[in-house]
């Protein structure tokens, strides 16, 4: 199937555009998906580092405050038995760091000085001093303003608190170094918290322990204020998998506020996303990581990224967990990508339109040119008519075409003429040849008739009573037989005289014309005609008669190939120059000559409709032109007829 140039151009342009968009869009989609996930991970890692750093930054001052107080007490600047001075010092220290809820010093004698922030008392700060050596099981409570002025004082006669039994005291004493406690319930506030405790040592003996409290709710508040991403959160887990801090603090504390609150695991907090993110991390609920680990998960059709990271720069065995929907980090990029894809589609659509317009622009002169060429070739427009405005290449093609058309017409006319001459000659020649054959065949019976009639007349004349009419009839018969013989002789003489006009001619040209004449016939039978005739010297002879011979030989070859349905279908005409003459070979890939046929003999044919005269006429023609026609017996595979003509 053939397509028009316009169709091919339009389809190619649109197809190429489509392909280009498809490749760009799909590769950019795939790569951007990966890049966006990486981007989300990077942003989350940043957020995780940020949260971890801030959390450490939040906890570290408590330790610094405790250690500073230790140095101050150990240096003797503040005396451990000067309770007003100690209280004042602790009060000052508490005010330096807002996240600290309380600071205290307990000693080996069970004395305890504790300064804390107080939300529900008569003043914003409250001091508790326990001195078992002075009064057993009672505590002095003092509420103060920020300027240390006293708001109210009270004696609690039933305070059995003993610092030496508290976890922070025991742990610091045991380790003789700074320690962080596990989360526990503060004695006074009943709030969950952690403490950092530092031993105070005099002369290598533990004198007491400084403690600093941080309420866990303070860490949660801090986490909720930490801006990770639009929908992201962070939480802190202790070594046992308990949630230490979560932005929604209230949900973490189970039970009513009067009893001691318990720590809860992730599965107990009302945060399904956090559960989806971290619940599966440890089989026994323990979540502890040595180094930063990232993962992805899906919750309600949204992709999330999560990160677990040990809390940096503290001795606390805590893990900070951060999670956020991927879209928090990638939504703007995704929007941008969608916009870009639409933009690319629009641009390529416009480009395709422009391409089609361009194709039309390019094609218009080509079409006009094609129409004009068709009209010129049909003779409806003279080839001198001006060419439509067009391209240089077309102008050149036009000139070549006009030239070719003209040449084809000189050539077609000649072939037509040759064809006419040939068919006329063929008829004349065939009749002549038939007449020759007939004359030859008839002359014998005529002679026999004539001789027998002569004998009959002689016999009749010997009988006297012969009927004169019979004698007349016999005499008339004899005359007619003689007349018939005369006519046949005259006919043979006439045919022998008709040898046609002989002139030098170009075999090369004649062979080409033969090809043109037989082109369609060969094409119909799918036979290839091959001509291997280079520049040859002129030969002398009757051009039309020689054409008749060539056509007859080639036609016989085509018929033989077709009849036998040879696998290779080819007829070749070749010319070889010999001393004084030229040899023309007609070879074919047919079955060769049937053994039943005697070549060049009149009326010998193997064909149903054949007359068996072609070859004998051809030989007569060849000889009449001073040449020869023979079959090459030595040739193997197919047939080879050879015609020689004088140069
Ligand atoms: P016709 O074509 O009418 O049969 P021809 O004298 O041209 O008469 O050919 C005589 C016979 O010679 C053909 O019938 C055919 O059997 C044989 N013959 C001629 N040319 C070829 C050829 N190229 N290959 C095989 N047989 C051929």
XYZ file of C-alpha atoms and ligand atoms in Angstrom:
674
model
C 0.000 0.000 0.000
C 1.362 3.424 -0.837
C 0.695 6.567 1.177
C 0.734 10.172 0.117
C 3.661 12.342 1.134
C 1.328 14.601 3.147
C -0.103 11.681 5.094
C 3.352 10.323 5.865
C 4.608 13.769 6.927
C 1.606 14.444 9.150
C 1.707 10.995 10.747
C 5.475 11.166 11.232
C 5.314 14.610 12.808
C 2.419 13.777 15.102
C 3.938 10.358 15.895
C 7.338 11.815 16.697
C 5.781 14.460 18.899
C 3.746 11.864 20.707
C 6.764 9.618 21.170
C 8.877 12.506 22.429
C 6.234 13.542 24.965
C 5.716 9.970 26.063
C 9.436 9.465 26.673
C 9.909 12.813 28.413
C 6.805 12.460 30.553
C 7.361 8.859 31.572
C 11.080 9.233 32.307
C 10.567 12.485 34.173
C 7.661 10.899 36.053
C 9.718 7.881 37.068
C 12.838 9.811 37.955
C 10.898 12.504 39.772
C 9.025 9.833 41.807
C 12.375 8.497 43.007
C 13.812 11.954 43.484
C 10.768 13.034 45.449
C 10.948 10.068 47.794
C 14.620 10.823 48.319
C 13.751 14.448 48.851
C 11.109 13.487 51.426
C 13.624 11.230 53.200
C 16.234 13.977 53.241
C 13.763 16.515 54.601
C 12.607 14.027 57.238
C 16.209 13.300 58.186
C 16.702 17.025 58.589
C 13.530 17.253 60.653
C 14.667 14.254 62.729
C 18.079 15.784 63.330
C 16.384 19.031 64.206
C 13.976 17.371 66.646
C 16.765 15.338 68.195
C 19.020 18.345 68.550
C 16.256 20.444 70.047
C 15.284 17.675 72.449
C 18.864 17.304 73.587
C 19.107 21.064 73.798
C 15.995 20.955 75.924
C 17.383 18.334 78.322
C 21.007 19.380 78.485
C 20.552 22.570 80.536
C 19.012 20.493 83.331
C 22.207 18.517 83.620
C 24.347 21.629 83.343
C 22.333 23.288 86.085
C 22.724 20.207 88.313
C 26.456 19.965 87.720
C 26.953 23.702 88.218
C 25.098 23.494 91.530
C 27.266 20.529 92.519
C 30.433 22.560 91.907
C 29.038 25.543 93.813
C 28.154 23.366 96.833
C 31.374 21.359 96.726
C 33.397 24.606 96.602
C 31.682 25.724 99.803
C 30.242 28.925 98.355
C 26.860 27.703 99.468
C 26.759 25.807 102.704
C 24.744 22.611 102.910
C 23.532 23.365 106.408
C 22.694 26.996 105.706
C 19.158 26.218 104.600
C 18.024 29.814 103.782
C 21.177 30.306 101.674
C 20.735 26.923 100.000
C 17.077 27.691 99.277
C 17.999 31.087 97.857
C 20.670 29.558 95.665
C 18.345 26.834 94.385
C 15.616 29.474 93.790
C 17.990 31.560 91.660
C 19.108 28.533 89.717
C 15.543 27.359 89.020
C 14.735 30.671 87.429
C 17.562 30.411 84.890
C 15.962 27.533 82.941
C 12.247 27.519 82.244
C 11.999 23.794 81.394
C 13.147 22.785 84.874
C 10.196 22.155 87.155
C 12.179 21.765 90.328
C 15.664 21.670 91.864
C 16.640 20.180 95.210
C 19.393 18.999 97.466
C 19.053 16.041 99.796
C 21.814 14.900 102.145
C 22.936 11.855 104.018
C 21.156 13.061 107.149
C 17.816 13.041 105.317
C 17.664 16.876 105.042
C 15.893 18.022 101.931
C 15.638 21.485 100.356
C 13.381 21.630 97.340
C 12.398 24.589 95.174
C 9.754 24.059 92.521
C 7.367 25.856 90.255
C 3.833 25.788 91.567
C 0.793 26.166 89.315
C -1.982 25.665 91.825
C -0.602 27.168 95.029
C -0.890 30.719 96.368
C 2.426 31.739 94.771
C 4.231 30.773 91.522
C 7.092 29.105 93.435
C 7.075 26.774 96.372
C 9.852 25.675 98.702
C 9.806 22.567 100.833
C 12.361 22.113 103.535
C 12.559 18.894 105.510
C 14.934 18.672 108.432
C 14.392 15.341 110.282
C 17.026 16.332 112.841
C 14.879 19.352 113.783
C 11.334 17.996 113.375
C 10.476 14.479 112.383
C 7.921 13.772 109.660
C 7.115 17.409 108.948
C 7.964 19.861 106.211
C 8.100 23.649 105.973
C 6.277 24.889 102.877
C 6.931 28.435 101.608
C 5.201 29.967 98.587
C 7.104 32.761 96.957
C 6.841 35.296 94.146
C 9.413 35.544 91.362
C 11.276 38.187 93.399
C 11.683 35.726 96.292
C 9.168 37.613 98.429
C 7.110 35.289 100.626
C 3.439 34.783 99.788
C 2.529 32.196 102.402
C 4.196 29.724 104.741
C 2.817 26.476 106.110
C 4.021 23.545 108.141
C 2.999 20.143 106.906
C 3.154 17.873 109.941
C 2.718 14.696 107.939
C 5.461 14.625 105.411
C 7.338 11.402 105.526
C 9.555 12.200 102.566
C 13.075 10.883 102.846
C 15.379 11.863 99.952
C 17.738 8.973 100.624
C 15.085 6.484 99.558
C 14.248 8.130 96.267
C 15.421 6.595 93.004
C 17.426 9.651 91.927
C 19.328 9.739 95.206
C 20.094 6.050 95.265
C 21.170 5.965 91.657
C 23.522 8.966 91.930
C 24.986 7.673 95.148
C 25.522 4.233 93.677
C 27.132 5.458 90.489
C 28.999 8.371 92.105
C 28.373 10.288 88.894
C 25.673 12.206 87.080
C 22.657 9.990 86.313
C 19.361 10.331 84.530
C 16.545 8.416 86.123
C 13.919 6.392 84.325
C 10.591 8.173 84.152
C 8.847 8.077 87.504
C 6.076 9.870 89.362
C 7.206 12.964 91.230
C 6.379 12.791 94.920
C 5.002 16.293 95.307
C 3.291 17.040 92.013
C 2.221 13.451 91.188
C 3.405 14.247 87.659
C 5.466 11.959 85.462
C 8.964 13.176 84.981
C 12.631 12.438 84.894
C 15.421 13.716 87.045
C 19.077 14.296 86.574
C 20.986 13.741 89.776
C 24.584 14.619 90.697
C 26.358 13.426 93.848
C 27.990 16.025 96.088
C 31.202 14.644 97.521
C 33.302 15.973 100.365
C 36.569 14.234 101.231
C 35.680 11.342 99.021
C 32.454 10.720 100.915
C 28.970 11.308 99.537
C 27.525 14.290 101.313
C 24.313 14.501 99.382
C 22.732 14.605 95.929
C 21.573 17.525 93.779
C 18.523 16.737 91.670
C 16.815 18.572 88.866
C 13.295 17.622 87.672
C 11.796 17.924 84.266
C 8.128 17.047 83.887
C 7.422 14.859 80.909
C 4.479 17.050 79.957
C 7.013 19.833 79.439
C 8.888 17.726 76.898
C 5.590 16.909 75.141
C 4.663 20.571 75.011
C 8.058 21.296 73.605
C 7.620 18.564 70.948
C 4.212 19.859 69.954
C 5.703 23.266 69.386
C 8.507 21.857 67.265
C 7.713 22.523 63.631
C 8.649 19.466 61.599
C 6.345 19.753 58.626
C 2.681 20.620 58.090
C 1.361 17.239 59.225
C 4.438 15.645 60.733
C 4.950 14.756 64.407
C 7.713 13.586 66.671
C 7.572 11.466 69.771
C 10.116 10.233 72.245
C 10.249 6.644 73.440
C 12.217 5.337 76.342
C 14.268 2.162 76.325
C 11.235 0.110 77.371
C 9.136 1.307 74.457
C 7.091 3.705 76.596
C 6.038 6.956 75.048
C 7.923 9.602 76.983
C 6.674 12.525 75.036
C 4.038 13.003 72.396
C 2.432 16.204 71.152
C -0.917 14.990 72.488
C 0.287 14.561 76.022
C -3.098 14.080 77.655
C -3.708 10.855 75.767
C -0.560 9.342 77.143
C -1.495 9.402 80.757
C -3.869 6.680 81.767
C -6.144 6.756 84.751
C -7.355 9.754 86.755
C -5.004 12.432 87.945
C -5.252 11.542 91.638
C -3.512 8.266 91.275
C -0.011 7.944 89.975
C -0.082 8.061 86.176
C 1.405 5.206 84.201
C 3.502 5.386 81.092
C 1.865 3.967 77.985
C 3.089 2.250 74.827
C 2.467 3.430 71.254
C -0.433 1.026 70.932
C -2.216 2.898 73.738
C -2.016 6.404 72.382
C -4.674 7.830 70.129
C -2.425 8.289 67.130
C -3.113 5.664 64.438
C -0.437 7.092 62.160
C 2.230 6.723 64.841
C 0.986 3.191 65.465
C 1.202 2.380 61.757
C 4.691 3.843 61.695
C 6.319 2.375 64.772
C 4.200 -0.290 66.330
C 5.670 -2.978 64.148
C 9.236 -1.880 64.767
C 9.862 -4.125 67.754
C 8.170 -7.458 68.255
C 8.001 -7.115 72.038
C 7.127 -3.454 71.938
C 10.719 -2.402 72.544
C 11.925 0.275 70.246
C 15.553 1.112 70.466
C 17.856 1.913 67.616
C 21.627 2.207 67.563
C 21.625 4.526 64.604
C 19.259 6.457 62.431
C 16.845 4.200 60.484
C 14.325 5.276 57.909
C 11.294 3.527 56.477
C 8.135 4.184 54.504
C 4.592 3.150 55.179
C 1.088 3.811 53.960
C -1.799 4.993 56.019
C -5.243 5.646 54.532
C -3.845 5.832 50.985
C -1.224 8.372 51.945
C 2.455 7.605 51.763
C 4.451 8.409 54.876
C 8.115 8.496 55.722
C 9.342 7.734 59.223
C 12.606 7.875 61.073
C 13.966 6.484 64.338
C 17.027 8.083 65.812
C 18.803 7.767 69.145
C 18.608 10.972 71.111
C 21.916 12.632 70.570
C 24.289 13.935 73.210
C 22.500 12.626 76.271
C 23.059 9.478 78.245
C 19.347 8.815 78.075
C 18.500 5.549 76.277
C 15.760 7.332 74.403
C 14.735 7.183 70.801
C 13.223 10.031 68.908
C 10.660 8.971 66.349
C 9.614 11.301 63.571
C 7.000 10.712 60.891
C 5.328 12.823 58.235
C 3.263 12.325 55.077
C 5.484 12.380 52.027
C 3.295 15.058 50.486
C 4.352 17.500 53.202
C 7.718 17.621 51.497
C 6.778 16.860 47.910
C 3.364 18.404 47.315
C 4.733 21.597 45.864
C 7.121 19.625 43.633
C 4.240 17.353 42.561
C 2.069 20.329 41.724
C 4.940 21.757 39.773
C 5.440 18.460 37.942
C 1.762 18.225 36.992
C 1.891 21.803 35.765
C 5.004 21.018 33.732
C 3.451 17.914 32.177
C 0.411 19.883 31.098
C 2.639 22.623 29.808
C 4.724 20.081 27.855
C 1.552 18.550 26.416
C 0.275 21.963 25.397
C 3.574 22.990 23.868
C 3.858 19.746 21.922
C 0.250 20.032 20.767
C 0.982 23.518 19.493
C 4.228 22.252 17.973
C 2.310 19.440 16.257
C -0.151 21.981 14.860
C 2.726 24.157 13.711
C 4.377 21.057 12.222
C 1.227 20.184 10.298
C 0.930 23.753 9.036
C 4.569 23.577 7.991
C 4.016 20.238 6.275
C 1.078 21.756 4.402
C 3.256 24.709 3.407
C 5.987 22.376 2.167
C 3.517 20.138 0.387
C 1.486 22.762 -1.426
C 4.049 23.431 -4.169
C 4.809 19.689 -4.369
C 1.125 18.988 -4.953
C 0.841 21.767 -7.544
C 3.910 20.328 -9.189
C 2.437 16.814 -9.226
C -0.829 18.080 -10.769
C 1.043 20.023 -13.395
C 3.258 17.037 -14.217
C 0.200 14.828 -14.617
C -1.437 17.363 -16.926
C 1.741 17.746 -18.952
C 2.128 13.980 -19.306
C -1.507 13.716 -20.448
C -0.855 16.486 -22.900
C -3.490 18.768 -21.380
C -0.996 21.477 -20.563
C 1.973 22.343 -22.766
C 5.328 21.697 -21.131
C 6.217 25.330 -21.792
C 3.444 26.515 -19.419
C 4.979 28.313 -16.395
C 5.747 26.180 -13.360
C 3.833 27.074 -10.140
C 6.002 28.889 -7.603
C 8.127 26.093 -6.255
C 11.499 24.891 -5.018
C 14.778 24.669 -6.861
C 14.774 20.881 -6.566
C 11.302 20.659 -8.085
C 12.303 22.969 -10.879
C 15.179 20.674 -11.712
C 12.922 17.618 -11.435
C 10.454 19.389 -13.728
C 13.090 19.966 -16.387
C 14.222 16.351 -16.169
C 10.623 15.130 -16.325
C 9.754 17.255 -19.338
C 12.880 15.960 -21.012
C 11.995 12.358 -20.177
C 8.407 12.776 -21.338
C 9.658 14.124 -24.626
C 12.117 11.235 -25.022
C 9.521 8.652 -24.153
C 7.181 10.105 -26.834
C 10.241 9.876 -29.827
C 10.784 6.233 -28.364
C 6.985 5.298 -28.084
C 6.385 6.498 -31.620
C 9.257 4.398 -32.934
C 8.103 1.325 -31.088
C 4.594 1.846 -32.379
C 5.897 2.121 -35.922
C 8.033 -0.986 -35.499
C 5.075 -2.835 -34.078
C 2.923 -1.840 -37.021
C 5.592 -2.872 -39.501
C 6.145 -6.090 -37.640
C 2.546 -7.188 -37.609
C 2.212 -6.310 -41.297
C 5.408 -8.149 -42.070
C 4.440 -11.018 -39.897
C 1.173 -11.420 -41.766
C 2.828 -11.122 -45.166
C 5.628 -13.424 -44.151
C 3.366 -16.022 -42.669
C 1.158 -16.020 -45.756
C 4.224 -16.252 -47.943
C 5.659 -19.093 -45.954
C 2.321 -20.896 -45.962
C 2.013 -20.322 -49.668
C 5.515 -21.729 -50.175
C 4.614 -24.770 -48.157
C 1.298 -25.159 -49.969
C 2.888 -24.673 -53.351
C 5.400 -27.363 -52.519
C 2.733 -29.703 -51.238
C 0.272 -29.002 -54.131
C 2.744 -29.226 -57.000
C 3.061 -33.015 -56.693
C -0.701 -33.821 -56.762
C -1.097 -31.310 -59.595
C 1.682 -33.019 -61.565
C 0.066 -36.391 -60.860
C -3.317 -35.068 -62.011
C -1.751 -33.625 -65.146
C 0.112 -36.863 -65.958
C -2.962 -39.000 -65.343
C -5.156 -36.726 -67.441
C -2.567 -36.887 -70.252
C -2.663 -40.709 -70.003
C -6.496 -40.671 -70.005
C -6.594 -38.488 -73.116
C -4.105 -40.782 -74.920
C -6.149 -43.856 -73.953
C -9.429 -42.216 -74.999
C -8.093 -41.240 -78.341
C -7.387 -44.928 -79.108
C -11.139 -45.672 -78.971
C -12.976 -44.634 -82.179
C -16.395 -44.401 -80.658
C -15.240 -42.132 -77.886
C -17.632 -39.464 -76.885
C -16.158 -36.160 -78.071
C -17.577 -34.408 -74.981
C -15.545 -36.669 -72.672
C -12.418 -35.863 -74.647
C -13.179 -32.145 -74.303
C -13.626 -32.524 -70.561
C -10.321 -34.372 -70.195
C -8.539 -31.783 -72.316
C -10.061 -28.991 -70.178
C -8.918 -30.848 -67.024
C -5.395 -31.057 -68.352
C -5.363 -27.336 -69.181
C -6.582 -26.423 -65.672
C -4.000 -28.679 -64.007
C -1.257 -26.996 -65.986
C -2.716 -23.608 -65.142
C -2.728 -24.484 -61.424
C 0.919 -25.489 -61.669
C 1.756 -22.215 -63.428
C 0.017 -20.219 -60.672
C 1.952 -22.066 -57.928
C 5.247 -21.546 -59.709
C 4.495 -17.829 -60.147
C 3.611 -17.584 -56.416
C 6.882 -19.242 -55.355
C 8.819 -16.971 -57.629
C 7.064 -13.926 -56.256
C 7.790 -14.929 -52.633
C 11.417 -15.593 -53.305
C 11.788 -12.119 -54.808
C 10.315 -10.360 -51.712
C 13.411 -10.078 -49.605
C 12.780 -6.566 -48.206
C 15.078 -3.577 -47.937
C 18.450 -4.085 -46.189
C 20.286 -1.255 -44.417
C 22.879 -0.912 -41.594
C 21.193 -0.530 -38.165
C 22.013 -0.427 -34.432
C 21.343 -3.813 -32.762
C 21.522 -2.227 -29.323
C 18.588 0.038 -30.093
C 16.615 -2.769 -31.700
C 17.128 -4.995 -28.670
C 15.888 -2.198 -26.371
C 12.788 -1.771 -28.483
C 12.194 -5.507 -28.409
C 12.357 -5.281 -24.646
C 9.761 -2.494 -24.626
C 7.454 -4.489 -26.888
C 7.625 -7.616 -24.777
C 7.807 -5.875 -21.426
C 4.125 -6.362 -20.533
C 3.971 -9.901 -21.804
C 6.984 -10.831 -19.633
C 5.629 -8.931 -16.627
C 2.323 -10.794 -16.860
C 4.148 -14.126 -16.753
C 6.567 -12.850 -14.048
C 9.505 -13.432 -16.371
C 12.533 -11.134 -16.122
C 13.994 -9.869 -19.366
C 17.723 -9.243 -19.207
C 19.672 -7.522 -21.949
C 23.405 -7.628 -22.123
C 24.136 -5.754 -25.282
C 26.786 -3.083 -25.113
C 27.855 -0.733 -27.815
C 28.075 -2.948 -30.935
C 29.004 -2.174 -34.534
C 26.128 -1.607 -36.965
C 24.819 -4.718 -38.735
C 23.311 -4.859 -42.179
C 19.889 -6.336 -42.760
C 16.190 -5.715 -42.793
C 15.595 -4.206 -39.353
C 11.949 -5.199 -39.167
C 12.638 -8.779 -40.193
C 15.408 -9.114 -37.617
C 13.062 -7.650 -34.978
C 10.528 -10.315 -35.993
C 13.173 -13.012 -35.372
C 14.146 -11.617 -31.959
C 10.527 -11.248 -30.882
C 9.729 -14.780 -31.998
C 12.711 -16.227 -30.126
C 11.978 -14.274 -26.915
C 8.269 -15.077 -27.082
C 9.045 -18.817 -27.536
C 11.355 -18.574 -24.500
C 8.669 -16.884 -22.331
C 6.121 -19.479 -23.419
C 8.482 -22.382 -22.617
C 9.282 -20.959 -19.148
C 5.606 -20.345 -18.381
C 4.452 -23.730 -19.694
C 7.034 -25.573 -17.542
C 6.573 -23.146 -14.622
C 10.351 -22.974 -14.187
C 11.507 -21.912 -10.698
C 13.817 -19.266 -12.178
C 12.094 -17.218 -14.882
C 14.599 -15.287 -16.916
C 15.260 -14.599 -20.591
C 18.561 -13.011 -21.560
C 19.567 -11.463 -24.876
C 23.311 -11.140 -25.337
C 25.430 -9.950 -28.223
C 29.051 -10.907 -28.980
C 31.142 -9.392 -31.728
C 32.867 -11.987 -33.972
C 35.095 -11.450 -37.012
C 32.816 -10.103 -39.786
C 29.610 -10.866 -37.979
C 27.685 -10.304 -34.798
C 26.207 -13.132 -32.748
C 23.011 -12.578 -30.822
C 22.046 -15.220 -28.235
C 18.577 -15.685 -26.819
C 18.877 -17.797 -23.661
C 16.182 -18.892 -21.267
C 15.812 -20.777 -17.984
C 13.037 -22.973 -19.442
C 12.972 -26.793 -19.764
C 15.011 -26.967 -22.997
C 13.807 -28.486 -26.297
C 11.427 -31.441 -26.104
C 12.903 -34.573 -27.748
C 9.616 -34.930 -29.715
C 10.215 -31.743 -31.648
C 12.441 -31.341 -34.701
C 13.491 -27.720 -34.642
C 13.234 -25.458 -37.716
C 10.912 -27.933 -39.443
C 7.651 -26.521 -40.733
C 4.485 -27.489 -38.840
C 6.530 -29.052 -35.984
C 5.039 -27.825 -32.750
C 4.548 -28.983 -29.194
C 1.919 -26.318 -28.483
C -1.825 -26.778 -28.575
C -2.390 -23.642 -30.656
C 1.044 -23.578 -32.306
C 1.489 -23.613 -36.076
C 5.072 -24.797 -36.011
C 6.090 -22.135 -38.549
C 7.870 -19.542 -36.312
C 11.326 -21.051 -36.230
C 11.381 -22.005 -39.877
C 10.307 -18.494 -40.883
C 12.994 -17.074 -38.572
C 15.670 -19.254 -40.173
C 14.481 -18.228 -43.661
C 14.656 -14.570 -42.573
C 18.116 -14.991 -41.040
C 19.425 -16.599 -44.206
C 17.660 -14.050 -46.442
C 19.571 -11.395 -44.468
C 22.930 -13.051 -45.037
C 23.035 -14.587 -41.592
C 22.260 -17.875 -39.793
C 19.944 -19.129 -37.075
C 20.770 -22.275 -35.070
C 20.187 -23.955 -31.762
C 23.217 -24.356 -29.488
C 23.175 -28.084 -28.675
C 26.047 -27.675 -26.193
C 24.139 -25.295 -24.006
C 23.008 -26.889 -20.739
C 20.033 -25.787 -18.647
C 17.312 -24.086 -20.675
C 17.688 -23.214 -24.354
C 20.011 -21.019 -26.355
C 19.173 -19.913 -29.904
C 21.934 -18.131 -31.847
C 21.466 -15.604 -34.617
C 24.399 -14.334 -36.631
C 24.242 -11.198 -38.795
C 26.870 -9.674 -41.079
C 28.533 -6.525 -39.763
P 5.298 -22.688 -32.507
O 5.800 -21.655 -31.565
O 4.081 -22.268 -33.250
O 5.164 -24.036 -31.862
P 7.950 -22.598 -33.578
O 8.535 -23.022 -34.848
O 8.260 -21.216 -33.121
O 6.407 -22.853 -33.640
O 8.506 -23.599 -32.463
C 8.504 -24.962 -32.676
C 8.663 -25.729 -31.399
O 9.971 -25.612 -30.924
C 7.814 -25.247 -30.250
O 6.503 -25.810 -30.301
C 8.562 -25.753 -29.028
O 8.268 -27.097 -28.770
C 10.001 -25.694 -29.514
N 10.660 -24.517 -28.981
C 10.875 -23.349 -29.614
N 11.552 -22.482 -28.807
C 11.755 -23.134 -27.616
C 12.392 -22.781 -26.391
N 12.950 -21.551 -26.175
N 12.403 -23.706 -25.424
C 11.836 -24.957 -25.615
N 11.219 -25.317 -26.740
C 11.180 -24.439 -27.746
